[in-house]
Coordinates of C-alpha atoms in Angstrom, one line a residue:
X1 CA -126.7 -156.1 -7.1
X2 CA -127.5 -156.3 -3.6
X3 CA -124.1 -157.0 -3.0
X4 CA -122.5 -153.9 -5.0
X5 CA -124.8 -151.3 -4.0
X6 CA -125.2 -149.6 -0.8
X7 CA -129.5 -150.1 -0.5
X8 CA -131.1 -152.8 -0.8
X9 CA -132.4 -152.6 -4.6
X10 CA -134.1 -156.1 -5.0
X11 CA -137.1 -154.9 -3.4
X12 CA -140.5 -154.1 -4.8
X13 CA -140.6 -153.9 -9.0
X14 CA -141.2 -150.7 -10.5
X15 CA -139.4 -148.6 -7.8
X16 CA -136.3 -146.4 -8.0
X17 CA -134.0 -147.0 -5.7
X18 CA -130.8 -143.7 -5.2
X19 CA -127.5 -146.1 -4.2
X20 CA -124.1 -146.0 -4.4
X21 CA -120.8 -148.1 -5.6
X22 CA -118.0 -148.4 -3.3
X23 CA -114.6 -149.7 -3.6
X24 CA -113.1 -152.1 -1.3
X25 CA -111.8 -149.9 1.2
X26 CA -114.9 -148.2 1.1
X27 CA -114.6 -145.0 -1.1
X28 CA -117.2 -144.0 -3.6
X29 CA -116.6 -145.7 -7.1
X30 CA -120.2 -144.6 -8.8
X31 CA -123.8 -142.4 -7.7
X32 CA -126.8 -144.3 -10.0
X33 CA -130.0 -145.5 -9.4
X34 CA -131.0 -149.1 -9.8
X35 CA -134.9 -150.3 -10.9
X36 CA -135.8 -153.5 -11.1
X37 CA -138.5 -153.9 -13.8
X38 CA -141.6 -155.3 -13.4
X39 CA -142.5 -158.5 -15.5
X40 CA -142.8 -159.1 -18.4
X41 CA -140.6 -155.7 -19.1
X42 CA -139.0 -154.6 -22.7
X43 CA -135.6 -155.4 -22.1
X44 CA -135.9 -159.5 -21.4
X45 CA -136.8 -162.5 -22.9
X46 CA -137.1 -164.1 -19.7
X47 CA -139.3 -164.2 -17.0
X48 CA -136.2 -163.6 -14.8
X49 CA -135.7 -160.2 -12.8
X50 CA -134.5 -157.5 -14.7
X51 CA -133.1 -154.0 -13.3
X52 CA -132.0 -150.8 -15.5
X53 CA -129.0 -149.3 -13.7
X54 CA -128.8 -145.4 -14.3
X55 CA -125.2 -143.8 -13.8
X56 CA -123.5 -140.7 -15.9
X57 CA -122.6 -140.7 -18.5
X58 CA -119.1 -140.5 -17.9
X59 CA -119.3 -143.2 -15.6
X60 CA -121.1 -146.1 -17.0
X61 CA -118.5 -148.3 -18.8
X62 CA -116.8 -148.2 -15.1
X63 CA -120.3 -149.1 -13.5
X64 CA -120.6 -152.0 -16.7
X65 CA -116.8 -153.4 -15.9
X66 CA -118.2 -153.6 -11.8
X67 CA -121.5 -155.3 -12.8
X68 CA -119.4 -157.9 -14.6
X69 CA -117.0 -158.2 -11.9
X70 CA -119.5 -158.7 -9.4
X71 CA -121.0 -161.8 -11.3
X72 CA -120.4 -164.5 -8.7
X73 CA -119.0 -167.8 -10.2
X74 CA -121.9 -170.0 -9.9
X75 CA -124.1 -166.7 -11.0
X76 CA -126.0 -166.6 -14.0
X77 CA -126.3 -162.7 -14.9
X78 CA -126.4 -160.7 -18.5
X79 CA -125.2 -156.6 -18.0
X80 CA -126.2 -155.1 -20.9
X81 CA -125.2 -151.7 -22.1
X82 CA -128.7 -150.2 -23.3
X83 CA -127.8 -146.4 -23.4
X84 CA -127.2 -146.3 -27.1
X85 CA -130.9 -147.1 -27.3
X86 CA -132.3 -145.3 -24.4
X87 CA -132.7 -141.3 -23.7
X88 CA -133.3 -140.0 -20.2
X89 CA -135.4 -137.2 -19.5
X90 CA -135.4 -135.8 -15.8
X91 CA -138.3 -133.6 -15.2
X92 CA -138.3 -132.1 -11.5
X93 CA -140.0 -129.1 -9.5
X94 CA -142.9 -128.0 -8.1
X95 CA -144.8 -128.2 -11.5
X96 CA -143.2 -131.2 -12.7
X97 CA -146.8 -133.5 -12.5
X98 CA -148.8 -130.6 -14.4
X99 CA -146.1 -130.6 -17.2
X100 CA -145.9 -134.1 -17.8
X101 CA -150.0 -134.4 -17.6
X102 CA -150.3 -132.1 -20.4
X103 CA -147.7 -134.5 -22.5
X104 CA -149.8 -137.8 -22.0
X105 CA -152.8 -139.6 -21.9
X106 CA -151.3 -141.7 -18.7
X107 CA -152.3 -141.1 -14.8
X108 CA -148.8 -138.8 -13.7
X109 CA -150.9 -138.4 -9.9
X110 CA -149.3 -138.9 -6.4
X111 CA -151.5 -141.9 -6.1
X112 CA -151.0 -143.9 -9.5
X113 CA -147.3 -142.5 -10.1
X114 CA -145.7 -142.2 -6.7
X115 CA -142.1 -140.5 -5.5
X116 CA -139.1 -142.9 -6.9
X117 CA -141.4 -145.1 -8.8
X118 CA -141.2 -146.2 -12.8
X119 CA -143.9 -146.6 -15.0
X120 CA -143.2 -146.4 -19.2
X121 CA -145.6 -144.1 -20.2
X122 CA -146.6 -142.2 -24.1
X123 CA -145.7 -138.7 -24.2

């Protein structure tokens, strides 16, 4: 991923990470974020590094087709196409923490639920 994306996304687990594809000759091919999961996370049997890649919808079989064609030879790598399975809700603005306190039982604070991180949560 590291390779494909403009930021460095194999950092810290549980982090959001804003990035870019680019072709080739350097024009933009996709705008997505990447998170790599922390362990042991709901989308791998393995105790292996997993990341969910966020792109649009009208995008994401072109972002799948670039994961797979970035698979080095001697890689071992699974892209998985989750979205049928998966809904995305994007809550923003001033009041965004108040909102999402009133909706669960889970800590939503700067302190336990920092900018750009990912937690699962109950709402």
């Amino acid at each position: 991923l590291d390779r494909l994306a403009t930021a460095r996304v194999d950092g810290d687990a549980g982090v959001i990470t804003y990035t870019q594809f680019l072709s080739e000759r350097g024009r933009l091919e996709a705008d997505l974020t990447i998170t790599k999961l922390p362990l042991p996370n709901p989308f791998a049997s393995s105790r292996q590094p997993s990341f969910l890649v966020v792109a649009t919808d009208t995008a994401h079989r072109h972002v799948e087709s670039m994961l797979n064609r970035g698979i080095g030879e001697r890689e071992l790598a699974v892209v998985t196409d989750v979205s049928g399975g998966l809904a995305q809700i994007n809550l923003q603005g001033p009041r965004a923490r108040s909102v999402l306190g009133a909706l669960t039982g889970a800590d939503v604070s700067d302190g336990a639920f920092p900018f750009r991180a990912a937690r699962q949560i109950d709402i």
